[in-house]
XYZ file of C-alpha atoms in Angstrom:
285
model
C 0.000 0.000 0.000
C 1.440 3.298 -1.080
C 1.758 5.384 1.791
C -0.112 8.776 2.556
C 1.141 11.977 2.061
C 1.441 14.392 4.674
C 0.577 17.439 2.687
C 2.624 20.618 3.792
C 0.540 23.181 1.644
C -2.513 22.574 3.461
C -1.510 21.876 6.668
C -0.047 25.045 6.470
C -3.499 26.889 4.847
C -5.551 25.578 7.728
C -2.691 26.783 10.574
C -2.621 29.858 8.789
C -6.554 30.707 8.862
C -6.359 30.060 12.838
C -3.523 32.209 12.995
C -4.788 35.108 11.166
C -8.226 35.126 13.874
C -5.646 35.352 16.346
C -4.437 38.231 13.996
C -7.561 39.960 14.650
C -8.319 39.149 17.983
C -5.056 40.788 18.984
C -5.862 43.878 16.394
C -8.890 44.474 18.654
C -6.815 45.224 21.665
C -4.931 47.914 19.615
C -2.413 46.096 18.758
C -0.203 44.893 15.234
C 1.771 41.732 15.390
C 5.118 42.924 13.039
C 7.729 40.692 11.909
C 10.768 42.889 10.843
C 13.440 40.551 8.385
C 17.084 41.782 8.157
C 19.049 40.489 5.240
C 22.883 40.865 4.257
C 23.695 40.592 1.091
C 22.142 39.046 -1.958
C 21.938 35.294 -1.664
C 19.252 34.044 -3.889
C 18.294 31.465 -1.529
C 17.755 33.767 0.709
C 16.057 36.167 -1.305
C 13.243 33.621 -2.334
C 12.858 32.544 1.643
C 12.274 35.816 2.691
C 9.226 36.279 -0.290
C 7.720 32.784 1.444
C 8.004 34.422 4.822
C 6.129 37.818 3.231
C 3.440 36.338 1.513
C 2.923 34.130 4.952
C 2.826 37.330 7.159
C 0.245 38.981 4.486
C -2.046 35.888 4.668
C -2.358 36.520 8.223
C -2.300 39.969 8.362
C 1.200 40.681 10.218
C 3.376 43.257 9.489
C 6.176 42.309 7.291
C 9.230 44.791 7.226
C 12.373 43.774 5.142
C 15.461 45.823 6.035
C 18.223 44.884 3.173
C 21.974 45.699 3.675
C 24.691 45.571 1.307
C 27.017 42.466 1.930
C 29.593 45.268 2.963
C 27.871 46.062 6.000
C 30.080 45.750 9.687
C 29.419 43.309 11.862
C 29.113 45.778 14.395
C 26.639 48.061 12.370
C 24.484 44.460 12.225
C 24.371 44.400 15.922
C 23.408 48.062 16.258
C 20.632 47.646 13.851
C 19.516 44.468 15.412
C 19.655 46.088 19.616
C 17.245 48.779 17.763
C 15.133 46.466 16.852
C 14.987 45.153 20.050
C 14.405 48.067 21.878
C 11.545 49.263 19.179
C 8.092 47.894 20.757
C 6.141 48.413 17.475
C 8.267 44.671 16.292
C 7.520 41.662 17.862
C 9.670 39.574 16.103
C 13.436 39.402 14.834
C 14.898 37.224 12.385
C 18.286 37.451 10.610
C 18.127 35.494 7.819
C 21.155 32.961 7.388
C 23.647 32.215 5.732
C 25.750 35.797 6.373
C 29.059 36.737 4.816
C 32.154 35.130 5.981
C 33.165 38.505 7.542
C 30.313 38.341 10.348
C 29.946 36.290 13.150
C 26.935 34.268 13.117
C 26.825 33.033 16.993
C 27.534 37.033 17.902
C 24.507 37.745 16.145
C 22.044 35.427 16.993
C 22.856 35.918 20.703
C 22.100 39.653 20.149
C 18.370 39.042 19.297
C 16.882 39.374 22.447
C 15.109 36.346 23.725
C 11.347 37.989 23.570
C 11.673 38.553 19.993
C 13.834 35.977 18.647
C 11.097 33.717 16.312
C 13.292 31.239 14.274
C 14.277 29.822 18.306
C 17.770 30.149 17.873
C 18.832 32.026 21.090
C 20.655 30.177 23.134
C 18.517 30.930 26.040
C 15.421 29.610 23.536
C 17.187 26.255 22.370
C 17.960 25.921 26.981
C 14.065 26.418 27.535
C 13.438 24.168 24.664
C 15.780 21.588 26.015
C 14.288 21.463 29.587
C 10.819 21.557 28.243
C 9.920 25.497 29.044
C 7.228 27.518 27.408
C 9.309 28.796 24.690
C 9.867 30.124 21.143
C 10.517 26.397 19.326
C 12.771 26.901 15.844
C 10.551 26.501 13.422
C 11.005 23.540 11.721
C 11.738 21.255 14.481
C 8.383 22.563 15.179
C 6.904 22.193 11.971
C 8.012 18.564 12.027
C 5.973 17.382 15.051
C 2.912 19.664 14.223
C 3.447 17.755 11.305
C 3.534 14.133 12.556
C 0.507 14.896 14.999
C -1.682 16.066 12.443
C -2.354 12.342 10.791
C -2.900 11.062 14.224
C 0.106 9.359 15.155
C 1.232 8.705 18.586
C 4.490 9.801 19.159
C 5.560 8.873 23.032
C 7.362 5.334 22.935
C 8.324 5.240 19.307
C 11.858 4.548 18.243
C 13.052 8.100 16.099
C 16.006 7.755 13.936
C 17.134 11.678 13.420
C 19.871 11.502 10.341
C 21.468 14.680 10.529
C 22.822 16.518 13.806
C 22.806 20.400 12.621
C 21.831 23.171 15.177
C 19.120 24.663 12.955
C 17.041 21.019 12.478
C 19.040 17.513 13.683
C 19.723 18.629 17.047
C 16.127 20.477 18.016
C 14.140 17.876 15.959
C 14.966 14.839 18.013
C 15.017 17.002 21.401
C 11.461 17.783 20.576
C 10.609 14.602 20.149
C 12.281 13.398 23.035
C 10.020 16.110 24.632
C 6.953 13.772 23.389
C 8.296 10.452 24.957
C 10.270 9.085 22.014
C 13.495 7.475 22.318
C 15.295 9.181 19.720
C 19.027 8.187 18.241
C 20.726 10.186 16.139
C 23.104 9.002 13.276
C 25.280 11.231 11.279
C 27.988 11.064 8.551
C 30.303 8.952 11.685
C 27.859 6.359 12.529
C 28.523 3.429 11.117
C 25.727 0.863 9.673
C 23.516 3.868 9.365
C 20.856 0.927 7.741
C 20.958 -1.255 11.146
C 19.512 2.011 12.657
C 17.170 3.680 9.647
C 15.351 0.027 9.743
C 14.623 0.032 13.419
C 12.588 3.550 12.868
C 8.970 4.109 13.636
C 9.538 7.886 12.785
C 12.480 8.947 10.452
C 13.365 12.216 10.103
C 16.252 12.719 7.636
C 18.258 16.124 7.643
C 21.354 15.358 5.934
C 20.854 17.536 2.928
C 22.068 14.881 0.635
C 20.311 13.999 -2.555
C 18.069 10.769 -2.404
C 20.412 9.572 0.847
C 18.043 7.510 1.710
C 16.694 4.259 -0.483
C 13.801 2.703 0.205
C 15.484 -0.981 1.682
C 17.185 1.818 4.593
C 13.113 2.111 5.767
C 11.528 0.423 8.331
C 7.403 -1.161 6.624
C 4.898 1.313 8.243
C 7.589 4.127 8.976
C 6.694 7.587 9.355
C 9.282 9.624 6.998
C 9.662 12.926 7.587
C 11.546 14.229 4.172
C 13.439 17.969 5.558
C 16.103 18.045 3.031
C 15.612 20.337 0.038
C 18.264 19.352 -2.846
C 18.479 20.955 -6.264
C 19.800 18.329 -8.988
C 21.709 19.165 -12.051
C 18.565 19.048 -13.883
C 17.276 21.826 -11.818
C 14.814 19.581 -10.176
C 14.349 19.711 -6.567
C 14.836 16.271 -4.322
C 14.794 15.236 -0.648
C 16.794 13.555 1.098
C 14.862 10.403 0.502
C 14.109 8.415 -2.778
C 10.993 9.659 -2.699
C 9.618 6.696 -5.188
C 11.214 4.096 -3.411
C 10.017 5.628 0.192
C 6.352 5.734 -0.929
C 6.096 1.984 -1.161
C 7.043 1.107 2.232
C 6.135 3.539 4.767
C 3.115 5.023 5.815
C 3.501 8.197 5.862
C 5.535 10.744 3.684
C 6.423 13.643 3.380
C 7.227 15.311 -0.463
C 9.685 17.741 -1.185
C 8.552 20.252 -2.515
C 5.665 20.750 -0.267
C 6.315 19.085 2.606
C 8.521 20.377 5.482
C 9.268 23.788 3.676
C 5.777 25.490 4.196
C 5.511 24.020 7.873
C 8.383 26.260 8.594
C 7.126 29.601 7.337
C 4.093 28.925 8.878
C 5.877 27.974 12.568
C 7.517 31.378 12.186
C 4.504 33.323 11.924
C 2.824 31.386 14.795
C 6.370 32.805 16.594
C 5.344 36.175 15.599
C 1.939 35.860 16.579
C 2.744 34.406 19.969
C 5.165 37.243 20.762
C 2.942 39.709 20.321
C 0.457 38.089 22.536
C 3.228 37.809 25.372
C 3.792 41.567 24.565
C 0.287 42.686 25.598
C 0.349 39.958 28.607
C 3.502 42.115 29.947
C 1.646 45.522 29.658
């Protein structure tokens, strides 16, 4: 049986109507949730994330501020710009969008978004909260993954996770999350050795690696959940996961695609971020 797609696009429509009532709910009390983007440079990449994370704020009706500096710009000028922000009330959130040039420090600047208004849930202080299981801003899409795997009903506390891929932004967070939800999670990386004797044991797979088609369809456990996060453009131009996605589909039960999987889960975590910040704002009034 071929297994069922876990649809990112609409997941991510019906997440986004709730949010935007929220929207208005907090518009009634006087006040506008606003999102405020600083880029460096002109990465592409970056460039078309940041039109995903516009178009997400305008669904919802947040305010959506993009402040774009030439890649020439000081580090020190970036963390000026950035303690404005968070001194300026009218934003709610912060986000820096990665990668930056060589000549700034990445760790410097993520630590200077102050904890209240740092939405992708990269703050140190954030990723501590998240770790002991605090109220706290989760990075998005470790987030998305688990709103993800919850939304087609499937238990998550006592499941063996296999997490492939051990980055700070998704590896790490993903399988601490889900740790969170009473998994026992294992992580396996480009040192582990046998990576198959531990992909086959999976209830839940989440791969991370950001390697084209890493994964073949004999590495999956029948029945597996596979949660697809990597986003890999061939020479062809086409755009892969990390997991044969044709082999995958035959043997577990649940999938995710790429694209449309994993990819609009995160824009849409971001703006709950933004949305929840906001809320804590007129809490602390």
């Amino acid at each position: 049986m071929a297994a069922t797609i876990i649809d990112g696009k609409e997941l991510s429509k019906s997440k986004r109507s709730e949010l935007a009532v929220e929207v208005e709910q907090i518009k009634a009390k006087g006040l506008l949730p606003k999102l405020v983007v600083i880029l460096v440079g002109d990465n592409p990449a970056s460039l078309s994330y940041i039109r995903g994370k516009q178009k997400a704020a305008e669904e919802i009706g947040v305010g959506f501020k993009l402040e774009h500096f030439p890649e020439s710009l000081s580090e020190n000028e970036l963390l000026d710009i950035i303690e404005s922000y968070n001194n300026n009330n009218e934003y709610h959130g912060i986000l820096v969008q990665l990668p930056l040039p060589a000549h700034i420090n990445e760790t410097a600047v993520v630590e200077k978004i102050s904890p209240l208004k740092d939405v992708d849930g990269f703050h140190p202080i954030n990723i501590g909260r998240m770790m002991t299981g605090q109220d706290t801003f989760l990075p998005c899409t470790p987030a998305g993954i688990v709103e993800m795997i919850k939304s087609v009903g499937v238990e998550i506390a006592g499941k063996n996770v296999v997490v492939v891929g051990r980055s700070n932004i998704v590896g790490k967070p993903v399988g601490q999350l889900l740790l969170n939800e009473h998994a026992t999670v294992t992580y396996c990386h480009s040192k582990t050795k046998d990576l198959t004797s531990y992909t086959k044991e999976a209830d839940i797979l989440v791969a991370a690696v950001g390697r084209a088609n890493f994964i073949k369809g004999n590495q999956i456990k029948p029945g597996a959940v596979v949660i697809d996060v990597g986003v890999n453009r061939l020479d062809t131009g086409k755009l892969v996961g990390d997991v044969v996605f044709d082999e995958a589909k035959d043997v577990a039960s649940y999938l995710t695609p790429v694209p449309g999987g994993v990819g609009p889960m995160t824009i849409t975590m971001l703006a709950h971020n933004t949305v929840q910040s906001a809320k804590n704002f007129l809490e602390s009034k």
